[in-house]
Amino acid sequence: DAKTTQPPSMDCAEGRAANLPCNHSTISGNEYVYWYRQIHSQGPQYIIHGLKNNETNEMASLIITEDRKSSTLILPHATLRDTAVYYCIVRVKGYSTLTFGKGTMLLVSP
Amino acid sequence: DGGITQSPKYLFRKEGQNVTLSCEQNLNHDAMYWYRQDPGQGLRLIYYSQIVNDFQKGDIAEGYSVSREKKESFPLTVTSAQKNPTAFYLCASSIQGTSGGTSSYNEQFFGPGTRLTVL
């Protein structure tokens, strides 16, 4: 069962903000939203996670709607090196494994 | 430098042969994981281990085996029973496995992957 829905691909111009959406309409109260990205032929890299408050770190910002049914990952100034597949994952608190879908392929162009 | 390593980067095997993929971490992480990735697809969990000498099957364990004799090492054997073994294999580790309230912070760190091709 797909717990998250993401667009298969998005484009972004270098230097602009990249806003990657994720729908998780069946999320339950004890599930966190995680974002990972995978650059071609490399292992995935953790970006950020959150429960219900918006979060920001040195890589990105995570905006979660008040009803928690969707979220947006924001890369404020996309660079060519941000070209990757971005995975949105919901995970139960206290459970260790991750379930990856197909993610969104973000292409950052000059 | 702390990290997680996988070897080899590329591996070729003949059909019907068993092959073992290496995964080592010096992050002092308790939990380790093996995933498989096919072209254009997300990652699928094969096996995971939360502590030494213990491991659990993931979603696609058939045709694979693992061991966890040391905290640092979690080798994966792809057996001849795996019908379609050609794939990109990724190993990961995290500070802890299933636990209470703090486990939401145990993000997984991934190795560089091993690309296995069956000839």
CSV table of N, CA and C in Angstrom, one decimal, chain B:
chain,number,residue,atom,x,y,z
B,1,ASP,N,37.8,8.7,9.7
B,1,ASP,CA,36.4,9.1,9.3
B,1,ASP,C,35.4,8.0,9.6
B,2,GLY,N,34.3,8.4,10.2
B,2,GLY,CA,33.3,7.4,10.4
B,2,GLY,C,32.4,7.3,9.2
B,3,GLY,N,31.9,6.1,9.0
B,3,GLY,CA,31.0,5.9,7.8
B,3,GLY,C,30.7,4.4,7.7
B,4,ILE,N,30.0,4.2,6.5
B,4,ILE,CA,29.5,2.9,6.2
B,4,ILE,C,30.1,2.5,4.8
B,5,THR,N,30.7,1.4,4.7
B,5,THR,CA,31.3,1.0,3.5
B,5,THR,C,30.7,-0.3,2.9
B,6,GLN,N,30.7,-0.4,1.6
B,6,GLN,CA,30.2,-1.6,1.0
B,6,GLN,C,31.3,-2.0,-0.1
B,7,SER,N,31.5,-3.3,-0.2
B,7,SER,CA,32.4,-3.8,-1.2
B,7,SER,C,31.9,-5.1,-1.8
B,8,PRO,N,32.2,-5.3,-3.0
B,8,PRO,CA,32.8,-4.4,-4.0
B,8,PRO,C,31.8,-3.4,-4.5
B,9,LYS,N,32.2,-2.5,-5.3
B,9,LYS,CA,31.2,-1.5,-5.9
B,9,LYS,C,30.5,-2.2,-7.1
B,10,TYR,N,31.2,-3.0,-7.8
B,10,TYR,CA,30.6,-3.8,-8.9
B,10,TYR,C,30.9,-5.2,-8.7
B,11,LEU,N,29.9,-6.1,-9.0
B,11,LEU,CA,30.1,-7.5,-8.8
B,11,LEU,C,29.4,-8.3,-9.9
B,12,PHE,N,30.1,-9.2,-10.5
B,12,PHE,CA,29.5,-10.1,-11.5
B,12,PHE,C,29.5,-11.5,-11.0
B,13,ARG,N,28.5,-12.2,-11.3
B,13,ARG,CA,28.5,-13.6,-11.0
B,13,ARG,C,27.8,-14.4,-12.0
B,14,LYS,N,28.1,-15.7,-12.1
B,14,LYS,CA,27.4,-16.5,-13.0
B,14,LYS,C,26.1,-17.1,-12.4
B,15,GLU,N,25.2,-17.3,-13.2
B,15,GLU,CA,23.9,-17.8,-12.7
B,15,GLU,C,24.2,-19.1,-12.0
B,16,GLY,N,23.5,-19.3,-10.8
B,16,GLY,CA,23.6,-20.5,-10.0
B,16,GLY,C,24.7,-20.4,-8.9
B,17,GLN,N,25.4,-19.3,-8.9
B,17,GLN,CA,26.4,-19.1,-7.9
B,17,GLN,C,25.9,-18.3,-6.7
B,18,ASN,N,26.3,-18.6,-5.5
B,18,ASN,CA,26.1,-17.8,-4.4
B,18,ASN,C,27.1,-16.6,-4.3
B,19,VAL,N,26.8,-15.5,-3.8
B,19,VAL,CA,27.7,-14.4,-3.7
B,19,VAL,C,27.4,-13.6,-2.4
B,20,THR,N,28.5,-13.1,-1.8
B,20,THR,CA,28.3,-12.4,-0.5
B,20,THR,C,28.7,-10.9,-0.7
B,21,LEU,N,27.9,-10.0,-0.3
B,21,LEU,CA,28.1,-8.6,-0.4
B,21,LEU,C,28.5,-8.1,1.0
B,22,SER,N,29.5,-7.3,1.1
B,22,SER,CA,30.0,-6.9,2.4
B,22,SER,C,29.4,-5.5,2.8
B,23,CYS,N,29.2,-5.3,4.1
B,23,CYS,CA,28.8,-4.1,4.6
B,23,CYS,C,29.4,-3.9,6.0
B,24,GLU,N,30.2,-2.8,6.2
B,24,GLU,CA,30.8,-2.5,7.4
B,24,GLU,C,30.6,-1.1,7.8
B,25,GLN,N,30.4,-0.9,9.1
B,25,GLN,CA,30.2,0.5,9.6
B,25,GLN,C,31.0,0.7,10.9
B,26,ASN,N,31.6,1.9,11.0
B,26,ASN,CA,32.3,2.2,12.2
B,26,ASN,C,31.7,3.4,13.0
B,27,LEU,N,30.3,3.4,12.9
B,27,LEU,CA,29.5,4.5,13.5
B,27,LEU,C,29.0,4.1,14.8
B,28,ASN,N,29.3,2.9,15.2
B,28,ASN,CA,28.8,2.3,16.5
B,28,ASN,C,27.3,2.2,16.5
B,29,HIS,N,26.7,2.0,15.3
B,29,HIS,CA,25.3,1.9,15.2
B,29,HIS,C,24.8,0.5,15.6
B,30,ASP,N,23.6,0.4,16.2
B,30,ASP,CA,23.1,-0.9,16.6
B,30,ASP,C,22.4,-1.6,15.5
B,31,ALA,N,21.7,-0.8,14.7
B,31,ALA,CA,20.8,-1.4,13.6
B,31,ALA,C,21.5,-1.3,12.3
B,32,MET,N,21.3,-2.3,11.5
B,32,MET,CA,21.7,-2.3,10.1
B,32,MET,C,20.7,-2.9,9.2
B,33,TYR,N,20.7,-2.5,7.9
B,33,TYR,CA,19.7,-2.9,7.0
B,33,TYR,C,20.3,-3.2,5.6
B,34,TRP,N,19.6,-4.0,4.9
B,34,TRP,CA,19.9,-4.3,3.5
B,34,TRP,C,18.6,-4.0,2.6
B,35,TYR,N,18.9,-3.2,1.5
B,35,TYR,CA,17.8,-2.9,0.6
B,35,TYR,C,18.3,-3.3,-0.8
B,36,ARG,N,17.3,-3.5,-1.6
B,36,ARG,CA,17.5,-3.8,-3.1
B,36,ARG,C,16.8,-2.7,-3.9
B,37,GLN,N,17.5,-2.2,-4.9
B,37,GLN,CA,16.9,-1.2,-5.8
B,37,GLN,C,17.0,-1.7,-7.2
B,38,ASP,N,15.9,-1.7,-7.9
B,38,ASP,CA,15.8,-2.0,-9.4
B,38,ASP,C,15.6,-0.7,-10.1
B,39,PRO,N,16.0,-0.7,-11.4
B,39,PRO,CA,16.0,0.5,-12.2
B,39,PRO,C,14.6,1.2,-12.1
B,40,GLY,N,14.7,2.5,-11.8
B,40,GLY,CA,13.5,3.3,-11.8
B,40,GLY,C,12.5,3.1,-10.6
B,41,GLN,N,13.0,2.3,-9.7
B,41,GLN,CA,12.2,1.9,-8.5
B,41,GLN,C,12.7,2.4,-7.2
B,42,GLY,N,11.9,2.4,-6.2
B,42,GLY,CA,12.4,2.8,-4.9
B,42,GLY,C,13.1,1.6,-4.3
B,43,LEU,N,13.5,1.8,-3.0
B,43,LEU,CA,14.3,0.7,-2.3
B,43,LEU,C,13.3,-0.2,-1.7
B,44,ARG,N,13.6,-1.5,-1.6
B,44,ARG,CA,12.8,-2.5,-1.0
B,44,ARG,C,13.7,-3.2,0.1
B,45,LEU,N,13.1,-3.4,1.2
B,45,LEU,CA,13.9,-3.9,2.4
B,45,LEU,C,14.0,-5.5,2.3
B,46,ILE,N,15.3,-5.9,2.4
B,46,ILE,CA,15.5,-7.4,2.3
B,46,ILE,C,15.6,-8.0,3.7
B,47,TYR,N,16.5,-7.5,4.5
B,47,TYR,CA,16.7,-7.9,5.9
B,47,TYR,C,17.1,-6.7,6.7
B,48,TYR,N,16.9,-6.8,8.0
B,48,TYR,CA,17.4,-5.9,9.0
B,48,TYR,C,17.8,-6.5,10.3
B,49,SER,N,18.7,-5.8,11.0
B,49,SER,CA,19.1,-6.4,12.3
B,49,SER,C,19.2,-5.2,13.3
B,50,GLN,N,18.6,-5.4,14.4
B,50,GLN,CA,18.5,-4.4,15.4
B,50,GLN,C,19.6,-4.5,16.4
B,51,ILE,N,20.1,-5.7,16.6
B,51,ILE,CA,21.2,-6.0,17.5
B,51,ILE,C,22.0,-7.2,17.0
B,52,VAL,N,23.2,-7.3,17.6
B,52,VAL,CA,24.1,-8.4,17.2
B,52,VAL,C,23.4,-9.8,17.5
B,53,ASN,N,23.6,-10.7,16.5
B,53,ASN,CA,23.1,-12.1,16.6
B,53,ASN,C,21.5,-12.1,16.5
B,54,ASP,N,21.0,-11.1,15.9
B,54,ASP,CA,19.5,-11.1,15.7
B,54,ASP,C,19.2,-10.3,14.4
B,55,PHE,N,18.3,-10.9,13.6
B,55,PHE,CA,17.9,-10.2,12.4
B,55,PHE,C,16.5,-10.6,12.0
B,56,GLN,N,15.9,-9.8,11.2
B,56,GLN,CA,14.5,-10.1,10.8
B,56,GLN,C,14.3,-9.9,9.3
B,57,LYS,N,13.4,-10.7,8.7
B,57,LYS,CA,13.2,-10.6,7.3
B,57,LYS,C,12.4,-9.3,7.0
B,58,GLY,N,12.8,-8.7,5.8
B,58,GLY,CA,12.1,-7.6,5.3
B,58,GLY,C,11.0,-8.0,4.3
B,59,ASP,N,10.7,-7.2,3.4
B,59,ASP,CA,9.6,-7.5,2.4
B,59,ASP,C,10.0,-8.5,1.4
B,60,ILE,N,11.3,-8.6,1.1
B,60,ILE,CA,11.7,-9.5,-0.1
B,60,ILE,C,12.9,-10.4,0.3
B,61,ALA,N,12.8,-11.1,1.4
B,61,ALA,CA,13.9,-11.9,2.0
B,61,ALA,C,14.2,-13.2,1.2
B,62,GLU,N,13.2,-13.7,0.4
B,62,GLU,CA,13.4,-15.0,-0.2
B,62,GLU,C,14.6,-14.9,-1.2
B,63,GLY,N,15.5,-16.0,-1.0
B,63,GLY,CA,16.7,-16.1,-1.8
B,63,GLY,C,17.9,-15.3,-1.3
B,64,TYR,N,17.7,-14.7,-0.1
B,64,TYR,CA,18.8,-14.0,0.5
B,64,TYR,C,19.0,-14.6,1.9
B,65,SER,N,20.3,-14.4,2.4
B,65,SER,CA,20.5,-14.7,3.8
B,65,SER,C,21.5,-13.7,4.4
B,66,VAL,N,21.5,-13.5,5.7
B,66,VAL,CA,22.4,-12.6,6.4
B,66,VAL,C,22.9,-13.2,7.7
B,67,SER,N,23.9,-12.5,8.2
B,67,SER,CA,24.4,-12.8,9.5
B,67,SER,C,24.8,-11.5,10.2
B,68,ARG,N,24.8,-11.6,11.6
B,68,ARG,CA,25.2,-10.4,12.3
B,68,ARG,C,26.0,-10.9,13.5
B,69,GLU,N,27.2,-11.3,13.3
B,69,GLU,CA,28.1,-11.8,14.3
B,69,GLU,C,28.8,-10.7,15.0
B,70,LYS,N,29.0,-9.6,14.4
B,70,LYS,CA,29.6,-8.4,14.9
B,70,LYS,C,28.8,-7.2,14.7
B,71,LYS,N,28.9,-6.2,15.6
B,71,LYS,CA,28.1,-5.0,15.5
B,71,LYS,C,28.4,-4.3,14.2
B,72,GLU,N,29.7,-4.4,13.8
B,72,GLU,CA,30.2,-3.5,12.7
B,72,GLU,C,29.8,-4.1,11.3
B,73,SER,N,29.4,-5.4,11.3
B,73,SER,CA,29.3,-6.1,10.0
B,73,SER,C,28.0,-6.7,9.8
B,74,PHE,N,27.5,-6.6,8.6
B,74,PHE,CA,26.2,-7.2,8.3
B,74,PHE,C,26.2,-7.7,6.8
B,75,PRO,N,26.9,-8.8,6.6
B,75,PRO,CA,27.0,-9.3,5.2
B,75,PRO,C,25.7,-9.9,4.7
B,76,LEU,N,25.5,-9.8,3.4
B,76,LEU,CA,24.3,-10.3,2.7
B,76,LEU,C,24.8,-11.3,1.7
B,77,THR,N,24.2,-12.5,1.7
B,77,THR,CA,24.5,-13.5,0.7
B,77,THR,C,23.3,-13.6,-0.2
B,78,VAL,N,23.6,-13.5,-1.5
B,78,VAL,CA,22.6,-13.7,-2.5
B,78,VAL,C,22.7,-15.1,-3.0
B,79,THR,N,21.7,-15.9,-2.7
B,79,THR,CA,21.9,-17.4,-3.1
B,79,THR,C,21.4,-17.6,-4.5
B,80,SER,N,21.6,-18.8,-4.9
B,80,SER,CA,21.2,-19.3,-6.2
B,80,SER,C,19.6,-19.4,-6.3
B,81,ALA,N,19.0,-19.4,-5.1
B,81,ALA,CA,17.5,-19.4,-5.1
B,81,ALA,C,16.9,-18.1,-5.4
B,82,GLN,N,17.7,-17.0,-5.5
B,82,GLN,CA,17.1,-15.7,-5.8
B,82,GLN,C,17.0,-15.7,-7.3
B,83,LYS,N,15.7,-15.6,-7.8
B,83,LYS,CA,15.5,-15.8,-9.2
B,83,LYS,C,15.9,-14.6,-10.1
B,84,ASN,N,16.0,-13.4,-9.6
B,84,ASN,CA,16.3,-12.3,-10.4
B,84,ASN,C,17.3,-11.4,-9.6
B,85,PRO,N,18.5,-11.8,-9.4
B,85,PRO,CA,19.4,-11.1,-8.4
B,85,PRO,C,20.1,-9.8,-9.0
B,86,THR,N,20.0,-9.6,-10.3
B,86,THR,CA,20.7,-8.4,-10.8
B,86,THR,C,20.0,-7.1,-10.3
B,87,ALA,N,20.7,-6.3,-9.5
B,87,ALA,CA,20.1,-5.1,-8.9
B,87,ALA,C,21.2,-4.3,-8.2
B,88,PHE,N,20.8,-3.2,-7.7
B,88,PHE,CA,21.7,-2.3,-6.9
B,88,PHE,C,21.4,-2.6,-5.5
B,89,TYR,N,22.4,-3.0,-4.7
B,89,TYR,CA,22.1,-3.4,-3.3
B,89,TYR,C,22.7,-2.3,-2.4
B,90,LEU,N,21.9,-1.8,-1.4
B,90,LEU,CA,22.3,-0.8,-0.5
B,90,LEU,C,22.2,-1.3,0.9
B,91,CYS,N,23.2,-0.9,1.7
B,91,CYS,CA,23.3,-1.2,3.1
B,91,CYS,C,23.1,0.1,3.9
B,92,ALA,N,22.5,0.0,5.0
B,92,ALA,CA,22.3,1.2,5.8
B,92,ALA,C,22.5,0.9,7.3
B,93,SER,N,22.7,1.9,8.1
B,93,SER,CA,22.7,1.6,9.6
B,93,SER,C,22.1,2.8,10.3
B,94,SER,N,21.7,2.6,11.5
B,94,SER,CA,21.1,3.7,12.3
B,94,SER,C,21.5,3.4,13.8
B,95,ILE,N,21.4,4.5,14.6
B,95,ILE,CA,21.8,4.4,16.0
B,95,ILE,C,21.1,3.3,16.7
B,96,GLN,N,19.8,3.2,16.5
B,96,GLN,CA,19.1,2.2,17.2
B,96,GLN,C,17.9,1.6,16.3
B,97,GLY,N,17.4,0.5,16.7
B,97,GLY,CA,16.3,0.0,16.0
B,97,GLY,C,15.0,0.3,16.7
B,98,THR,N,14.1,-0.6,16.8
B,98,THR,CA,12.9,-0.3,17.4
B,98,THR,C,13.1,0.1,18.9
B,99,SER,N,12.5,1.1,19.3
B,99,SER,CA,12.6,1.5,20.7
B,99,SER,C,11.5,2.5,21.0
B,100,GLY,N,11.7,3.2,22.0
B,100,GLY,CA,10.6,4.2,22.4
B,100,GLY,C,10.7,5.5,21.8
B,101,GLY,N,10.6,6.5,22.5
B,101,GLY,CA,10.3,7.8,22.0
B,101,GLY,C,11.4,8.4,21.2
B,102,THR,N,12.7,8.0,21.4
B,102,THR,CA,13.8,8.7,20.7
B,102,THR,C,14.0,8.1,19.3
B,103,SER,N,13.4,7.0,18.9
B,103,SER,CA,13.8,6.3,17.7
B,103,SER,C,13.4,7.1,16.5
B,104,SER,N,12.6,8.1,16.6
B,104,SER,CA,12.2,8.9,15.4
B,104,SER,C,13.4,9.7,14.9
B,105,TYR,N,14.5,9.8,15.8
B,105,TYR,CA,15.6,10.6,15.4
B,105,TYR,C,16.7,9.7,14.8
B,106,ASN,N,16.5,8.4,14.7
B,106,ASN,CA,17.6,7.6,14.2
B,106,ASN,C,17.5,7.4,12.7
B,107,GLU,N,17.9,8.5,12.0
B,107,GLU,CA,17.8,8.4,10.6
B,107,GLU,C,18.9,7.4,10.1
B,108,GLN,N,18.6,6.8,9.0
B,108,GLN,CA,19.5,5.8,8.4
B,108,GLN,C,20.6,6.4,7.6
B,109,PHE,N,21.8,5.9,7.7
B,109,PHE,CA,22.9,6.3,6.9
B,109,PHE,C,23.2,5.2,5.9
B,110,PHE,N,23.4,5.6,4.7
B,110,PHE,CA,23.5,4.6,3.6
B,110,PHE,C,25.0,4.5,3.1
B,111,GLY,N,25.3,3.3,2.7
B,111,GLY,CA,26.6,3.0,2.1
B,111,GLY,C,26.5,3.4,0.6
B,112,PRO,N,27.6,3.3,-0.2
B,112,PRO,CA,27.6,3.7,-1.6
B,112,PRO,C,26.9,2.7,-2.5
B,113,GLY,N,26.7,1.5,-2.0
B,113,GLY,CA,26.0,0.5,-2.8
B,113,GLY,C,26.9,-0.5,-3.6
B,114,THR,N,26.4,-1.6,-3.9
B,114,THR,CA,27.0,-2.6,-4.7
B,114,THR,C,26.1,-3.0,-5.9
B,115,ARG,N,26.6,-2.8,-7.1
B,115,ARG,CA,25.8,-3.2,-8.2
B,115,ARG,C,26.1,-4.6,-8.7
B,116,LEU,N,25.2,-5.5,-8.5
B,116,LEU,CA,25.4,-6.9,-8.8
B,116,LEU,C,24.7,-7.2,-10.2
B,117,THR,N,25.5,-7.9,-11.0
B,117,THR,CA,25.0,-8.3,-12.3
B,117,THR,C,25.3,-9.8,-12.4
B,118,VAL,N,24.2,-10.5,-12.8
B,118,VAL,CA,24.3,-11.9,-13.0
B,118,VAL,C,24.4,-12.2,-14.5
B,119,LEU,N,25.4,-12.9,-14.9
B,119,LEU,CA,25.7,-13.1,-16.3
B,119,LEU,C,25.1,-14.4,-16.8
